[in-house]
Structures are given as C-alpha cells and as structure tokens.
C-alpha cells in the first residue's frame, strides 16, 4: 500500500479540541490497481505510547478516503497529502489530497463519518463538503509531464482571515486564496485564477517527469504579519520565497522575476 508515502499534521478536522493526522497510501488496490487511499486519523486520549492503529480495521480512530474508482488504473490517491488550515472559515480545519490527475480539498466537519465525500467520491455527493481542483485547461492534469501534484496549506498568505493553499506541478505552481465558497458545483478550475482569488507561478524549469515542484508554507519569515511561501524547483537547482501581502496580484507571475511581485 506504501502507507506513509505522504504524511501531514491536519489540525483539528472535527472540532473535538484534538489535532488530527492525514496519511497517504497511494498503492492500495481496493478499487483497482494502484487506486490509492488516504486516511484521516483522529487525535484522542487513547493514543497512548506503543499503541498500534490498524487502518484496515480502524473503527472510530480514523476514516478512509478513496476515489470512486472511475479511473481504471493508477489513480494514486494519497501520493501527496497536507493539512490545509481552515480554508472556508467555518472553524474546522480542512484537508488537501493530491493525485496525478486532480487535487481534492475536503472540508472538516463535526461528524466526518456521515459525510459521503470523505470517501472522495467524484463528483462530490454532498454539495459544500469539498472541492475538486483542476488545471487551467480543465482536463484534470495539472501538467502533462507531471507525475503528481504536490499540495500544501499556505497559511494566510493575504491576511484576509481565510487560510490559503498552494499546489505544485512540473514547471508551475498555483496559489488559491481561501474563501467561504470556492469554485462552482464543487469544481475550482485554476484557469479562473485572476489575482483576487489566487495566482499562478510560472517560469520554473521543468525537470524529470516524475518530479513536481515542492511547495510549502514558510510561516512569517520577515515578521510583517503575513504568512510566506516557499517553492522548490529542482530543474533550476533553486528554491523561491514569495512574501505574503494583501497587495493585488496579476493572474500569472514569472517567478524568475521576483521584482515583479507586489511589495509586502
């Protein structure tokens, strides 16, 4: 199953006062070959030292997140996972799950066990329970050369009170600002990034087809009250820091020209 290929703290997904975890297992075969799964493991007083949680018989300790199996081979759900912070501002932390074809943003809730989309069925059966993030062309592949999309929470990059997210692909990255509602009909197409709802970072050298841009929140590096971002670009043998700001962004930015970025 390759459980542990990706792991992340998830914050408090279900509002019980305890932080939770998200784990990726992209080679599980429950639905088809290499369909993959992700597991949200809930924090509790029962997580004592030395205890083992069997994710194939997990009970109330965790929830399994799968696709609907519509792709016949190698969907690889869980190749990249991350806590997303509270993207929609409802008081529950959210999850990001990357596959080679889509990214899924799954909203936290008080009773996650009753939300069908936590099986990651696509399209989502419960409107408002999550968002599928697609590429500018709308085909589902963020980059033809990209093996998978890397996902990360971005903190509150523009300090509007909603946590943001960043997605990395081969040669580009996408910053999507949090909001009470993202996209339309549970789909957010990155072609609709216009600077006010997020922006696209371009200009990074493409590398091997199995490498994508590594992306992460960097915290507040310069102490100005805005969370910052870091984007790794192995094709350039470089990493780029983008300082958070509430200044307007264009829809697309060439990361090689950092002087074109709005001043913090």
Tab-separated table of C-alpha atoms in Angstrom, residues 15-244:
chain	number	residue	atom	x	y	z
A	15	UNK	CA	-13.631	20.239	16.209
A	16	UNK	CA	-13.103	17.980	19.214
A	17	UNK	CA	-10.161	20.013	20.510
A	18	UNK	CA	-7.522	17.486	19.421
A	19	UNK	CA	-5.341	17.764	16.348
A	20	UNK	CA	-5.514	15.032	13.726
A	21	UNK	CA	-3.292	13.423	11.075
A	22	UNK	CA	-3.542	12.646	7.357
A	23	UNK	CA	-1.626	9.711	5.818
A	24	UNK	CA	-1.278	8.703	2.174
A	25	UNK	CA	-1.137	5.144	0.798
A	26	UNK	CA	-1.055	5.577	-2.998
A	27	UNK	CA	-0.617	1.903	-3.948
A	28	UNK	CA	-3.693	0.368	-2.281
A	29	UNK	CA	-5.747	-1.764	-4.663
A	30	UNK	CA	-9.246	-1.859	-3.169
A	31	UNK	CA	-10.884	-0.333	-6.257
A	32	UNK	CA	-8.333	-1.004	-8.993
A	33	UNK	CA	-4.592	-1.331	-9.449
A	34	UNK	CA	-2.805	1.494	-7.620
A	35	UNK	CA	-6.060	3.316	-6.872
A	36	UNK	CA	-4.599	4.574	-3.605
A	37	UNK	CA	-6.173	5.764	-0.363
A	38	UNK	CA	-5.707	8.417	2.275
A	39	UNK	CA	-6.521	8.098	5.969
A	40	UNK	CA	-7.562	10.801	8.410
A	41	UNK	CA	-6.516	9.624	11.878
A	42	UNK	CA	-8.236	11.427	14.734
A	43	UNK	CA	-6.435	12.627	17.826
A	44	UNK	CA	-7.727	11.204	21.111
A	45	UNK	CA	-6.774	10.426	24.691
A	46	UNK	CA	-6.481	6.798	23.566
A	47	UNK	CA	-3.354	7.487	21.509
A	48	UNK	CA	-1.063	6.107	24.183
A	49	UNK	CA	2.633	5.334	23.616
A	50	UNK	CA	3.162	1.983	21.919
A	51	UNK	CA	-0.379	1.646	20.605
A	52	UNK	CA	-0.860	0.412	17.020
A	53	UNK	CA	-3.839	1.515	14.918
A	54	UNK	CA	-4.763	-0.976	12.208
A	55	UNK	CA	-6.065	1.146	9.343
A	56	UNK	CA	-7.693	-1.910	7.780
A	57	UNK	CA	-9.800	-2.300	10.922
A	58	UNK	CA	-9.821	1.242	12.221
A	59	UNK	CA	-13.234	1.718	13.838
A	60	UNK	CA	-13.722	5.248	15.156
A	61	UNK	CA	-9.997	6.049	15.154
A	62	UNK	CA	-9.821	7.060	11.504
A	63	UNK	CA	-11.662	7.483	8.217
A	64	UNK	CA	-10.547	6.128	4.862
A	65	UNK	CA	-10.703	8.422	1.838
A	66	UNK	CA	-10.898	6.831	-1.608
A	67	UNK	CA	-11.760	7.872	-5.122
A	68	UNK	CA	-14.793	6.390	-6.827
A	69	UNK	CA	-12.590	4.108	-8.922
A	70	UNK	CA	-13.681	5.677	-12.200
A	71	UNK	CA	-10.107	5.716	-13.424
A	72	UNK	CA	-9.161	2.213	-14.492
A	73	UNK	CA	-5.532	2.312	-13.358
A	74	UNK	CA	-3.069	4.176	-11.158
A	75	UNK	CA	-5.192	6.947	-9.690
A	76	UNK	CA	-2.782	7.002	-6.725
A	77	UNK	CA	-4.941	8.860	-4.237
A	78	UNK	CA	-2.745	9.968	-1.338
A	79	UNK	CA	0.534	10.409	-3.191
A	80	UNK	CA	0.555	13.898	-1.683
A	81	UNK	CA	-1.404	14.987	1.395
A	82	UNK	CA	-1.458	18.055	3.610
A	83	UNK	CA	-3.425	19.857	6.223
A	84	UNK	CA	-4.958	22.927	4.602
A	85	UNK	CA	-5.873	25.060	7.595
A	86	UNK	CA	-9.388	26.492	7.674
A	87	UNK	CA	-9.881	27.408	4.024
A	88	UNK	CA	-13.600	28.228	4.180
A	89	UNK	CA	-13.617	29.852	7.621
A	90	UNK	CA	-16.145	27.516	9.247
A	91	UNK	CA	-13.993	26.760	12.300
A	92	UNK	CA	-12.887	23.290	11.153
A	93	UNK	CA	-9.520	22.553	9.590
A	94	UNK	CA	-9.566	21.099	6.085
A	95	UNK	CA	-7.549	18.556	4.058
A	96	UNK	CA	-5.717	18.531	0.732
A	97	UNK	CA	-5.159	15.287	-1.169
A	98	UNK	CA	-3.198	15.135	-4.426
A	99	UNK	CA	-3.358	12.546	-7.193
A	100	UNK	CA	-1.751	12.551	-10.660
A	101	UNK	CA	-4.993	13.900	-12.113
A	102	UNK	CA	-6.766	16.002	-9.508
A	103	UNK	CA	-6.382	17.695	-6.178
A	104	UNK	CA	-9.135	17.348	-3.629
A	105	UNK	CA	-9.935	19.872	-0.909
A	106	UNK	CA	-12.054	18.174	1.749
A	107	UNK	CA	-13.738	20.359	4.357
A	108	UNK	CA	-13.609	19.412	8.032
A	109	UNK	CA	-16.859	18.948	9.956
A	110	UNK	CA	-18.111	17.922	13.394
A	111	UNK	CA	-19.234	14.476	12.237
A	112	UNK	CA	-16.980	13.446	9.406
A	113	UNK	CA	-18.239	9.861	9.425
A	114	UNK	CA	-21.558	10.994	7.946
A	115	UNK	CA	-20.102	12.903	5.003
A	116	UNK	CA	-20.048	10.815	1.855
A	117	UNK	CA	-17.327	12.902	0.181
A	118	UNK	CA	-14.861	11.659	2.762
A	119	UNK	CA	-14.784	8.594	0.558
A	120	UNK	CA	-13.559	11.078	-2.050
A	121	UNK	CA	-16.294	10.122	-4.470
A	122	UNK	CA	-16.148	12.264	-7.567
A	123	UNK	CA	-18.225	14.213	-8.242
A	124	UNK	CA	-18.983	15.012	-4.609
A	125	UNK	CA	-22.344	13.746	-3.443
A	126	UNK	CA	-22.824	16.358	-0.733
A	127	UNK	CA	-22.553	19.896	-2.123
A	128	UNK	CA	-20.313	22.069	0.007
A	129	UNK	CA	-18.379	19.192	1.556
A	130	UNK	CA	-15.365	19.633	-0.670
A	131	UNK	CA	-13.892	20.978	-3.888
A	132	UNK	CA	-12.120	19.288	-6.786
A	133	UNK	CA	-9.286	21.451	-8.103
A	134	UNK	CA	-8.498	21.132	-11.814
A	135	UNK	CA	-5.900	22.635	-14.117
A	136	UNK	CA	-6.171	25.705	-16.366
A	137	UNK	CA	-7.158	23.541	-19.320
A	138	UNK	CA	-9.833	21.796	-17.261
A	139	UNK	CA	-8.620	18.340	-18.300
A	140	UNK	CA	-7.713	17.328	-14.769
A	141	UNK	CA	-3.971	17.057	-15.377
A	142	UNK	CA	-2.078	19.977	-13.876
A	143	UNK	CA	0.831	19.238	-16.197
A	144	UNK	CA	1.210	16.639	-18.931
A	145	UNK	CA	4.706	15.910	-17.645
A	146	UNK	CA	3.712	15.898	-14.003
A	147	UNK	CA	3.721	12.599	-12.132
A	148	UNK	CA	1.564	14.018	-9.398
A	149	UNK	CA	0.554	17.329	-7.926
A	150	UNK	CA	2.165	18.364	-4.645
A	151	UNK	CA	-0.188	20.014	-2.189
A	152	UNK	CA	0.283	22.166	0.903
A	153	UNK	CA	-1.527	24.539	3.151
A	154	UNK	CA	-0.204	28.065	2.646
A	155	UNK	CA	-1.213	29.768	5.874
A	156	UNK	CA	-2.999	33.096	5.498
A	157	UNK	CA	-0.866	34.499	2.693
A	158	UNK	CA	-3.009	37.597	2.084
A	159	UNK	CA	-4.175	38.006	5.711
A	160	UNK	CA	-7.890	38.043	4.905
A	161	UNK	CA	-8.817	35.635	7.709
A	162	UNK	CA	-9.043	32.549	5.474
A	163	UNK	CA	-6.239	30.024	5.106
A	164	UNK	CA	-4.870	29.567	1.595
A	165	UNK	CA	-3.465	26.596	-0.338
A	166	UNK	CA	-0.655	26.022	-2.827
A	167	UNK	CA	-0.346	23.297	-5.466
A	168	UNK	CA	2.904	22.411	-7.252
A	169	UNK	CA	3.254	20.815	-10.683
A	170	UNK	CA	6.131	20.408	-13.133
A	171	UNK	CA	7.102	23.932	-14.162
A	172	UNK	CA	4.433	25.876	-12.300
A	173	UNK	CA	2.587	26.346	-9.026
A	174	UNK	CA	-0.851	27.651	-8.087
A	175	UNK	CA	-1.786	29.729	-5.041
A	176	UNK	CA	-5.513	29.649	-4.255
A	177	UNK	CA	-6.890	32.044	-1.665
A	178	UNK	CA	-9.336	30.693	0.903
A	179	UNK	CA	-12.948	31.871	0.836
A	180	UNK	CA	-16.354	30.793	2.204
A	181	UNK	CA	-17.074	29.147	-1.146
A	182	UNK	CA	-14.602	28.060	-3.814
A	183	UNK	CA	-15.445	27.325	-7.421
A	184	UNK	CA	-18.773	26.298	-8.899
A	185	UNK	CA	-20.580	22.970	-8.463
A	186	UNK	CA	-17.715	21.772	-6.259
A	187	UNK	CA	-15.142	22.355	-9.011
A	188	UNK	CA	-12.425	25.007	-8.933
A	189	UNK	CA	-10.608	25.468	-12.234
A	190	UNK	CA	-7.225	27.165	-11.959
A	191	UNK	CA	-7.969	28.894	-15.252
A	192	UNK	CA	-10.178	31.166	-13.153
A	193	UNK	CA	-7.297	32.474	-11.038
A	194	UNK	CA	-7.370	36.219	-11.599
A	195	UNK	CA	-5.153	37.712	-8.895
A	196	UNK	CA	-8.003	38.418	-6.499
A	197	UNK	CA	-8.760	34.736	-5.813
A	198	UNK	CA	-5.198	33.491	-6.263
A	199	UNK	CA	-2.433	33.423	-8.853
A	200	UNK	CA	-0.251	31.152	-10.936
A	201	UNK	CA	3.553	30.996	-10.642
A	202	UNK	CA	5.383	30.185	-13.879
A	203	UNK	CA	8.925	30.266	-15.240
A	204	UNK	CA	10.404	27.358	-13.285
A	205	UNK	CA	12.419	24.889	-15.340
A	206	UNK	CA	10.739	21.566	-15.966
A	207	UNK	CA	12.664	18.602	-14.652
A	208	UNK	CA	12.138	14.848	-14.890
A	209	UNK	CA	8.544	13.789	-15.492
A	210	UNK	CA	8.361	12.186	-12.050
A	211	UNK	CA	9.342	15.400	-10.271
A	212	UNK	CA	6.981	18.206	-9.424
A	213	UNK	CA	7.526	21.464	-7.647
A	214	UNK	CA	7.759	21.050	-3.886
A	215	UNK	CA	5.620	23.678	-2.189
A	216	UNK	CA	5.083	24.666	1.436
A	217	UNK	CA	4.072	27.417	3.777
A	218	UNK	CA	7.145	29.119	5.207
A	219	UNK	CA	5.469	30.854	8.124
A	220	UNK	CA	6.077	34.573	8.617
A	221	UNK	CA	9.737	34.833	7.637
A	222	UNK	CA	10.057	38.614	7.660
A	223	UNK	CA	7.800	39.356	10.633
A	224	UNK	CA	5.292	41.511	8.753
A	225	UNK	CA	2.227	39.560	9.887
A	226	UNK	CA	1.715	37.758	6.561
A	227	UNK	CA	2.471	34.075	6.007
A	228	UNK	CA	5.036	33.419	3.283
A	229	UNK	CA	5.547	30.608	0.760
A	230	UNK	CA	8.488	28.554	-0.471
A	231	UNK	CA	8.584	26.767	-3.830
A	232	UNK	CA	11.342	24.283	-4.682
A	233	UNK	CA	12.453	23.988	-8.307
A	234	UNK	CA	14.932	21.121	-8.838
A	235	UNK	CA	15.189	21.956	-12.543
A	236	UNK	CA	16.712	25.301	-11.545
A	237	UNK	CA	18.591	23.913	-8.525
A	238	UNK	CA	16.832	26.664	-6.630
A	239	UNK	CA	14.064	27.472	-4.204
A	240	UNK	CA	11.986	30.641	-4.233
A	241	UNK	CA	10.399	32.506	-1.318
A	242	UNK	CA	7.284	34.576	-2.010
A	243	UNK	CA	6.397	37.034	0.735
A	244	UNK	CA	2.775	37.287	1.760
